[in-house]
Short mmCIF file of C-alpha atoms (C1' of nucleotides) in Angstrom, two decimals:
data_model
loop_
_atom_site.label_atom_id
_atom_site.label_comp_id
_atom_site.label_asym_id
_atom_site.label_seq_id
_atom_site.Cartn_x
_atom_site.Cartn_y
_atom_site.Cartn_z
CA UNK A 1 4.34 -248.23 -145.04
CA UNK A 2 1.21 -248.03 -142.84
CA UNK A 3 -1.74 -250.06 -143.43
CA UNK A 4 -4.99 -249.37 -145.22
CA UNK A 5 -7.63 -247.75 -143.32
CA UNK A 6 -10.96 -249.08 -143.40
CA UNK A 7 -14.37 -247.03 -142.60
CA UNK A 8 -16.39 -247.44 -138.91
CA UNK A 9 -19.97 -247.33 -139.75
CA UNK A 10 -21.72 -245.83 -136.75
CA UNK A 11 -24.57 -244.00 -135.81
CA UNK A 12 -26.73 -242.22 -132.89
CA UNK A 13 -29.02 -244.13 -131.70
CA UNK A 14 -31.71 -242.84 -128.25
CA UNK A 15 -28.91 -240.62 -127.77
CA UNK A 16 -25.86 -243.35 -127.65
CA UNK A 17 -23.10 -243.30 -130.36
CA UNK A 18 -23.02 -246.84 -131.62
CA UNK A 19 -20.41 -248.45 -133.34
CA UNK A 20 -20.51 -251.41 -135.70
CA UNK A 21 -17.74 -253.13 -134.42
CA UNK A 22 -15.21 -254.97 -137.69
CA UNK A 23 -14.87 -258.53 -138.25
CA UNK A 24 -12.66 -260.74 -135.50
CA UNK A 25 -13.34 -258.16 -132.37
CA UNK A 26 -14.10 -259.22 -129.08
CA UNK A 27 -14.62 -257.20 -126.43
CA UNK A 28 -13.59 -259.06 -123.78
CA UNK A 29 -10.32 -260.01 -124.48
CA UNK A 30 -9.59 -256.21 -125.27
CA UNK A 31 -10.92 -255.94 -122.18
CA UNK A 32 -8.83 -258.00 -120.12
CA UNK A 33 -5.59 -256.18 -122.10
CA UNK A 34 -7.19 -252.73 -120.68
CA UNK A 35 -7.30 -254.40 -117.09
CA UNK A 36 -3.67 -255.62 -116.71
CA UNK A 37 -2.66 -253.39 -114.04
CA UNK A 38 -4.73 -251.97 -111.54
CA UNK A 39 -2.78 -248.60 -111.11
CA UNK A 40 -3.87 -247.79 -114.81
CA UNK A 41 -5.05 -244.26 -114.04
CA UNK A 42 -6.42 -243.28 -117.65
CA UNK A 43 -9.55 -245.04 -117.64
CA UNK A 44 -11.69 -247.23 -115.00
CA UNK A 45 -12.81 -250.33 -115.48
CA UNK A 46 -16.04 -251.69 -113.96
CA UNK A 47 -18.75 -254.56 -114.12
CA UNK A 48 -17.71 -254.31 -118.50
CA UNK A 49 -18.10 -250.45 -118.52
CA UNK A 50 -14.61 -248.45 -119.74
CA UNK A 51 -14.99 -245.33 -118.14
CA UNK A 52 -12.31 -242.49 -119.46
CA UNK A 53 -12.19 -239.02 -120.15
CA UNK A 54 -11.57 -238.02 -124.06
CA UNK A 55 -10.20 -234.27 -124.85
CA UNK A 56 -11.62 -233.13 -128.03
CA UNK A 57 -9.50 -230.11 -129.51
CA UNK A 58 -11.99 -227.78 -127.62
CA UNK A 59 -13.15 -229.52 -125.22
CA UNK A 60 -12.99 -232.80 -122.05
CA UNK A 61 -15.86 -235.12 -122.15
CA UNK A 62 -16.13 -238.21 -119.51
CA UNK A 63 -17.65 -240.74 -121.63
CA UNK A 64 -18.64 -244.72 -121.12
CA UNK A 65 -18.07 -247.69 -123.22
CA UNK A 66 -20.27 -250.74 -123.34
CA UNK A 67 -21.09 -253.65 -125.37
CA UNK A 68 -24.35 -254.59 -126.49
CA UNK A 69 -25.93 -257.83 -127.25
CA UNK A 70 -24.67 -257.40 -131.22
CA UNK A 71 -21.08 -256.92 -130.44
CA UNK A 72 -21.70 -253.18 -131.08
CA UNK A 73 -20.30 -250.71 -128.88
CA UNK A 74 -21.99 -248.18 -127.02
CA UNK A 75 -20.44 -244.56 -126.23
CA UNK A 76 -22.22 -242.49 -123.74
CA UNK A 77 -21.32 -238.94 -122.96
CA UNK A 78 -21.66 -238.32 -119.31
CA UNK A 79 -19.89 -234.69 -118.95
CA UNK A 80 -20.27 -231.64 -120.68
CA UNK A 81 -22.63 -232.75 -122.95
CA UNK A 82 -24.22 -229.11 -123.31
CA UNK A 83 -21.24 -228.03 -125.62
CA UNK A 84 -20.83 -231.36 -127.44
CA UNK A 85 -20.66 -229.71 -131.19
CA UNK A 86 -20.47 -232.08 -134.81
CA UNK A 87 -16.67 -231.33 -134.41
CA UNK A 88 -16.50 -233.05 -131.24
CA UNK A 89 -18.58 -235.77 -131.71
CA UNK A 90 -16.27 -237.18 -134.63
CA UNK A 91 -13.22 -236.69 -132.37
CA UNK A 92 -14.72 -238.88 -129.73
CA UNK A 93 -15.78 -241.35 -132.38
CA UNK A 94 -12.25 -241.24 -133.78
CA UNK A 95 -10.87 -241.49 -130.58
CA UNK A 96 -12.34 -244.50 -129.65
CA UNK A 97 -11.75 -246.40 -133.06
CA UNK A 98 -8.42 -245.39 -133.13
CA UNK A 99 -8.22 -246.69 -129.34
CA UNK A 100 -9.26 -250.24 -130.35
CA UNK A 101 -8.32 -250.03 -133.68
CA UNK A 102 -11.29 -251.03 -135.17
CA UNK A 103 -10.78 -249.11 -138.71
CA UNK A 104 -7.88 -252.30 -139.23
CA UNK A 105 -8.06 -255.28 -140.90
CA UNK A 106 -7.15 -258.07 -138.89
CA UNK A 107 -7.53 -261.12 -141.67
CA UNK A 108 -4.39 -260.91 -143.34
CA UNK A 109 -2.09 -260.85 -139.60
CA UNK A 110 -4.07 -263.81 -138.45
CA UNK A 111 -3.51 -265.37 -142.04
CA UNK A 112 0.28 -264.73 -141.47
CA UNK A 113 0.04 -266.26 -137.83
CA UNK A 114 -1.74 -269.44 -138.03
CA UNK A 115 1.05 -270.10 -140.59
CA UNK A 116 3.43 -269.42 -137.71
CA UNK A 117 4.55 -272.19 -135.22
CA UNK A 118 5.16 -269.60 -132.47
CA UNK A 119 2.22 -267.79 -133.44
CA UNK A 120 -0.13 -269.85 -134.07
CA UNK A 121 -1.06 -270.96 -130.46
CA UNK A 122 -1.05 -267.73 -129.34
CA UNK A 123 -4.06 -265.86 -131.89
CA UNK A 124 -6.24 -268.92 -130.56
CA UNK A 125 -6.26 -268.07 -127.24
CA UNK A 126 -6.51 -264.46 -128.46
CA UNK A 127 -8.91 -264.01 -131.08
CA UNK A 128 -10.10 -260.78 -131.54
CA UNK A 129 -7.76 -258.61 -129.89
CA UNK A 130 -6.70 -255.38 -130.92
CA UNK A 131 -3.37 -253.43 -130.56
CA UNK A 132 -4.85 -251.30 -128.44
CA UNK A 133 -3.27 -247.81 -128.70
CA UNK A 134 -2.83 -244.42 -127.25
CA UNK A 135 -4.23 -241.70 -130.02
CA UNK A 136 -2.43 -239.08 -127.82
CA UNK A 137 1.16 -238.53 -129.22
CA UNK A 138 2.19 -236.76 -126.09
CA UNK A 139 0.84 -239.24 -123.38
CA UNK A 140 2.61 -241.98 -125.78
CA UNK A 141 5.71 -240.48 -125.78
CA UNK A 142 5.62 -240.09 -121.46
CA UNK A 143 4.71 -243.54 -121.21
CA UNK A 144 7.17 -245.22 -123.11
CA UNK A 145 10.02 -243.21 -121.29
CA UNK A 146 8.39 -243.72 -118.32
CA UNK A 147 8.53 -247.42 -119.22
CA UNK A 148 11.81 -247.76 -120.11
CA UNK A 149 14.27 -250.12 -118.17
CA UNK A 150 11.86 -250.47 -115.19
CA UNK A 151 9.34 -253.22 -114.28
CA UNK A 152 5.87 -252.70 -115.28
CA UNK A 153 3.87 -252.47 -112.12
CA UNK A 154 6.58 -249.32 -110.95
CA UNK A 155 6.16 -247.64 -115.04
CA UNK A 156 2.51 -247.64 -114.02
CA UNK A 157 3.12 -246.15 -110.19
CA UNK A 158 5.66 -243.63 -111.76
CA UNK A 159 2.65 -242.67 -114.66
CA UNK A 160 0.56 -242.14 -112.18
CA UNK A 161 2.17 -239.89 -109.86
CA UNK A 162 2.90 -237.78 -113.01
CA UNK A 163 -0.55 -237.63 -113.68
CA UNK A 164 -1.84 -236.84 -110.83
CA UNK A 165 0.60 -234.19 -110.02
CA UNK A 166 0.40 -232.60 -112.78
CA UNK A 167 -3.21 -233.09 -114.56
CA UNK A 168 -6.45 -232.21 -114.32
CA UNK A 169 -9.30 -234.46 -113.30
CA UNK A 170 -13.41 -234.51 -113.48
CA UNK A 171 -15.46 -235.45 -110.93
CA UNK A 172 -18.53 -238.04 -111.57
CA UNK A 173 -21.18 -239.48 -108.71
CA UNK A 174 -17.79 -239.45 -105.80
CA UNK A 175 -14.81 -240.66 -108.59
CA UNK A 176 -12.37 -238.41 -110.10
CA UNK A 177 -11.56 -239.66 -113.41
CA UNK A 178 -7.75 -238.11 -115.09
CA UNK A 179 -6.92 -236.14 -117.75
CA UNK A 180 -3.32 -236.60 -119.19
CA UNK A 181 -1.15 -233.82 -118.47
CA UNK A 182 -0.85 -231.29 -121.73
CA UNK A 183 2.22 -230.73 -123.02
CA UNK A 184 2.14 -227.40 -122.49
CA UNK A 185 1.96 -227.44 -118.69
CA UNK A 186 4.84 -229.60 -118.75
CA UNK A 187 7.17 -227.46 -120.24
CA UNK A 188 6.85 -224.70 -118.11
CA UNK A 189 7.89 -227.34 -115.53
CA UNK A 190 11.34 -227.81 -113.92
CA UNK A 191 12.91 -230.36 -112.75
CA UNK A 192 12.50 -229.59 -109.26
CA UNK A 193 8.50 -229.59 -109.76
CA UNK A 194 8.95 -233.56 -110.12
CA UNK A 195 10.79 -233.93 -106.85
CA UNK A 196 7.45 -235.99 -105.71
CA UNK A 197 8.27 -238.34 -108.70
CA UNK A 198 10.41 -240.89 -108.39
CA UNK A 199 11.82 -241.20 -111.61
CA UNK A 200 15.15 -240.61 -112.71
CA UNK A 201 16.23 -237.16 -112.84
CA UNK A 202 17.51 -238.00 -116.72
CA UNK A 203 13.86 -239.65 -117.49
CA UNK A 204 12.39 -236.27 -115.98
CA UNK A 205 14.68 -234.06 -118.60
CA UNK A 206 13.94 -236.68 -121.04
CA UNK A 207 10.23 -235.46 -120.47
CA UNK A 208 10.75 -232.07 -120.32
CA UNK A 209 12.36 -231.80 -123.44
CA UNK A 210 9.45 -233.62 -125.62
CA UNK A 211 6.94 -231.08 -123.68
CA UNK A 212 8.93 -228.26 -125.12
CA UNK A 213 9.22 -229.85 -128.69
CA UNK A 214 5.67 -230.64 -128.22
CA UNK A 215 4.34 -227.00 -127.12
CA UNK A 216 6.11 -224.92 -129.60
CA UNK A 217 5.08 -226.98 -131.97
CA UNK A 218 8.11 -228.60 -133.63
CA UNK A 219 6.71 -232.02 -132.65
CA UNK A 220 3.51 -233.05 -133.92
CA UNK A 221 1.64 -236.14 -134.55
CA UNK A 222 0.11 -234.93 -137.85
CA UNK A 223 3.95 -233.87 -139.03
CA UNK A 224 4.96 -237.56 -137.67
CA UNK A 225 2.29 -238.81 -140.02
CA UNK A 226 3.41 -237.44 -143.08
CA UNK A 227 6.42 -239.30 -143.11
CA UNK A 228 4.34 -242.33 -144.32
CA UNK A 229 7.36 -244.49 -143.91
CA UNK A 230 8.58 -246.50 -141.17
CA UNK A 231 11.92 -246.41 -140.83
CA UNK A 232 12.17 -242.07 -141.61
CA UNK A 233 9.33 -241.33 -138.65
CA UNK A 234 12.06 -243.67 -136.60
CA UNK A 235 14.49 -241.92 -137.88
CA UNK A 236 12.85 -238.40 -136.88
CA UNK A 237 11.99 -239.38 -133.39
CA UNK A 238 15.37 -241.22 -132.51
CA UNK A 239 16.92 -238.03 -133.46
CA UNK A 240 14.88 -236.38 -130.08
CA UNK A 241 16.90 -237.06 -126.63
CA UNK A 242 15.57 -239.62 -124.94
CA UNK A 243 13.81 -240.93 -127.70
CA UNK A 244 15.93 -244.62 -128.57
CA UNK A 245 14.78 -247.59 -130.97
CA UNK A 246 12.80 -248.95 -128.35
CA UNK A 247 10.53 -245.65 -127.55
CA UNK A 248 10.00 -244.84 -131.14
CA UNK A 249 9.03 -248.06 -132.19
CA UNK A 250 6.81 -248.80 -129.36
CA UNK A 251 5.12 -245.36 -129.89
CA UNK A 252 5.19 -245.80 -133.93
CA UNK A 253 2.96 -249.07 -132.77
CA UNK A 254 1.10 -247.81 -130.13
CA UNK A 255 -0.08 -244.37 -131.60
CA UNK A 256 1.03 -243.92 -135.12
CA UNK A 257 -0.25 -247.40 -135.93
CA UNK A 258 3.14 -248.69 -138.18
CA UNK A 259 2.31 -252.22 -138.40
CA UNK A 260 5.78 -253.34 -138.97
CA UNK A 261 6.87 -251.19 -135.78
CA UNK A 262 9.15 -253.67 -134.06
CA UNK A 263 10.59 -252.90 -130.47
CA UNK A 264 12.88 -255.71 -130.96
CA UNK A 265 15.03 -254.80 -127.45
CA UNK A 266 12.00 -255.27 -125.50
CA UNK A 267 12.24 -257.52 -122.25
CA UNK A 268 9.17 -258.00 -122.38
CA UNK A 269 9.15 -259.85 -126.34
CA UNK A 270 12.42 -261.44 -125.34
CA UNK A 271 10.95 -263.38 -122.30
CA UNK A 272 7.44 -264.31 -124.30
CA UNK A 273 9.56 -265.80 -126.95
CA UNK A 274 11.64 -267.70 -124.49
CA UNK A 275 8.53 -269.07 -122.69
CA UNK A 276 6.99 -269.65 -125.60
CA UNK A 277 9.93 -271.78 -127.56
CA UNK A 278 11.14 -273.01 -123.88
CA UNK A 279 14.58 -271.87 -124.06
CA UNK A 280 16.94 -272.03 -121.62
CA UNK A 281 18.71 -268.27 -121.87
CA UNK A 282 16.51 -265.13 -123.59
CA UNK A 283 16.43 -265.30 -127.74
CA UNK A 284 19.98 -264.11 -129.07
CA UNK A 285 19.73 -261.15 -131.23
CA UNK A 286 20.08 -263.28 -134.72
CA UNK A 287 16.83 -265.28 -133.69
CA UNK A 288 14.91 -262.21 -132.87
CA UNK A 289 15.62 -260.52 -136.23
CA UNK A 290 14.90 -263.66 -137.99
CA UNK A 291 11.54 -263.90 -135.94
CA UNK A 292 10.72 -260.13 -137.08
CA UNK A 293 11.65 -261.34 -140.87
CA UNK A 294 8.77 -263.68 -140.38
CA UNK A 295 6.30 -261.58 -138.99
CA UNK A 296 7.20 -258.74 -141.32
CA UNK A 297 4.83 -256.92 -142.12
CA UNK A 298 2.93 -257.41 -139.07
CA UNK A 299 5.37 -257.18 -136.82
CA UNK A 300 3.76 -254.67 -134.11
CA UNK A 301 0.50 -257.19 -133.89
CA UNK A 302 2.54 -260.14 -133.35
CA UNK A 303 4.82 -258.19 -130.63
CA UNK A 304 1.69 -257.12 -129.16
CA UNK A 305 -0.03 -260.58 -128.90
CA UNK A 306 3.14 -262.06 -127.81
CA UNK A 307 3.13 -259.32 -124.33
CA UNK A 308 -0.58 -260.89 -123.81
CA UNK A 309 0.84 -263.98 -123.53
CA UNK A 310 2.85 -263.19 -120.28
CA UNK A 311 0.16 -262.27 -118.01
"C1'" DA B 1 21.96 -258.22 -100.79
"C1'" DG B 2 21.92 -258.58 -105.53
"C1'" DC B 3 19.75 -258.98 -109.83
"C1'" DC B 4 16.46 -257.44 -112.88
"C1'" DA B 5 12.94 -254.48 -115.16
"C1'" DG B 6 8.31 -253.50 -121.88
"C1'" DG B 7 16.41 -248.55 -122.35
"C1'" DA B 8 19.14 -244.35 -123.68
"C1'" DG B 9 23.34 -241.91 -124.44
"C1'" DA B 10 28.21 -241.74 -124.44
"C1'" DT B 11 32.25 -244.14 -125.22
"C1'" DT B 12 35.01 -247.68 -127.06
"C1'" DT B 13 36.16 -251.31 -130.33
"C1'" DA C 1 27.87 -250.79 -136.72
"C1'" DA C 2 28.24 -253.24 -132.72
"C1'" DA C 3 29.58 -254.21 -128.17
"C1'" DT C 4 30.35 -252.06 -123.51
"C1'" DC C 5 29.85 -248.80 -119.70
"C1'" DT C 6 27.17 -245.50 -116.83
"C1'" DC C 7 23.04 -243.87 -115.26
"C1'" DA C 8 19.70 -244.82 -111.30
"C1'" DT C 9 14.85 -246.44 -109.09
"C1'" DG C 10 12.02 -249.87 -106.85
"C1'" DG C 11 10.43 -254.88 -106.60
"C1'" DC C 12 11.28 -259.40 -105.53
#
DNA sequence: AGCCAGGAGATTT
DNA sequence: AAATCTCATGGC
């Protein structure tokens, strides 16, 4: 089941969206998950400022992202602000929420975890991050095949060269800031349009197939959502090629927001745990499910604090 | 050179 | 169901 949602205050203030950030947030630590790898090509990074571009259902805005002295964050809207509607302005709020989700409750996960011997060291050193996720069911999709079965620094090299083959980007004072690619210019693709890509020539049919699923419609993250039930959306997407335990949970976590979403073949979980318990070989399949027993139902936050603690 | 990396699908047991 | 094999690319 997925968790309860809680309501974002926020408000306009001299022309900034502020938002009153929940309890246990801290911006820094999100922070320094959102600057793990410098060939991240969705957003920039600079001097505490997130820079990205959002794509309302009408329309692209370049926006910024501070912190004030309060803890509150600050959205500015840089681009395009001349056709910024009521519509829009909630999708950019909702974006950005959903990007740090800030509408969930972290009390009851960090209850779970200080009970936790693995755990429990780990939240300390963590406090107040958030699983943070990609809203975009299409760009979550790409990046978790992207990801699979390669080292991290190459996933984010191979994301973006698709990017910036294949999407758009807006220009602000000399920097080009990326829009993810739409589904719908990727299905009119072939597989020779990716020969600058050097991915896998199944990963690239892997792709091309969700961008059809996606543009006609059969896919959707609003049909995903009405599953309402873990192991049936898993069930849906591991039914698309390409599409294994490992992608579906890892996008059920990352975008669909499952908090008992469990990629429990990940490389990268295994070798946390192993650091983390000092063991001599990676954590045999029986102690990984019995880990995920414990951590059930929070599961995706303590897979996602565990990654943090490998970098 | 050889093993591994935030796996998936097909095949075999 | 669960283990095993093939696919294939770049980093270290």
């Amino acid at each position: 089941m997925k968790a309860h949602k809680n309501k974002v205050p926020w408000e306009i203030i001299n022309d900034d969206i502020v938002i009153k950030v929940p309890k246990y947030f801290n911006y820094e630590v999100n922070l320094n998950y959102l600057m793990r790898n410098l060939d991240e090509c969705m957003f920039k990074i600079d001097n505490n400022c997130v820079m990205t571009v959002i794509s309302t259902t009408s329309n692209d805005y370049l926006i910024n992202l501070t912190n004030d002295s309060n803890d509150k964050l600050h959205i500015k809207i840089l681009t395009n602000k001349q056709s910024l509607n009521e519509q829009d302005l909630k999708e950019i709020v909702n974006y950005v929420i959903d990007w740090f989700h800030l509408d969930y409750d972290l009390t009851l996960f960090y209850k779970m975890a200080s009970n936790d011997p693995l755990l429990k060291p780990v939240i300390k050193d963590l406090q107040g991050l958030r699983l943070c996720g990609v809203p975009n069911l299409f760009e979550a999709l790409c990046w978790g095949i992207i990801g699979q079965q390669i080292n991290l620094p190459f996933a984010y090299q191979l994301k973006k060269q698709f990017v910036t083959t294949f999407g758009k980007s807006i220009d602000y004072k000399n920097d080009n800031y990326w829009i993810f690619p739409k589904a719908e210019t990727i299905a009119k693709l072939t597989i020779d349009d990716f020969n600058n890509i050097k991915m896998t020539t199944r990963k690239k049919e892997y792709l091309l197939g969700i961008a059809e699923l996606m543009a006609t419609g059969q896919l959707t993250k609003a049909g995903l959502r009405e599953h309402n039930d873990l192991k049936t959306a898993e069930k849906t997407l591991t039914k698309i090629r390409g599409i294994g335990p490992w992608t579906a949970n890892y996008v059920l976590m990352r975008c669909l927001r499952y908090e008992n979403a469990f990629p429990i073949a990940d490389v990268g979980l295994h070798n946390a745990i192993k650091k983390l318990k000092n063991l001599p070989e990676k954590p045999t399949k029986p102690l990984l499910q019995s880990l995920g027993e414990r951590w059930d139902p929070f599961q995706a936050y303590a897979t996602f604090y565990l990654w943090r603690t490998l970098y």
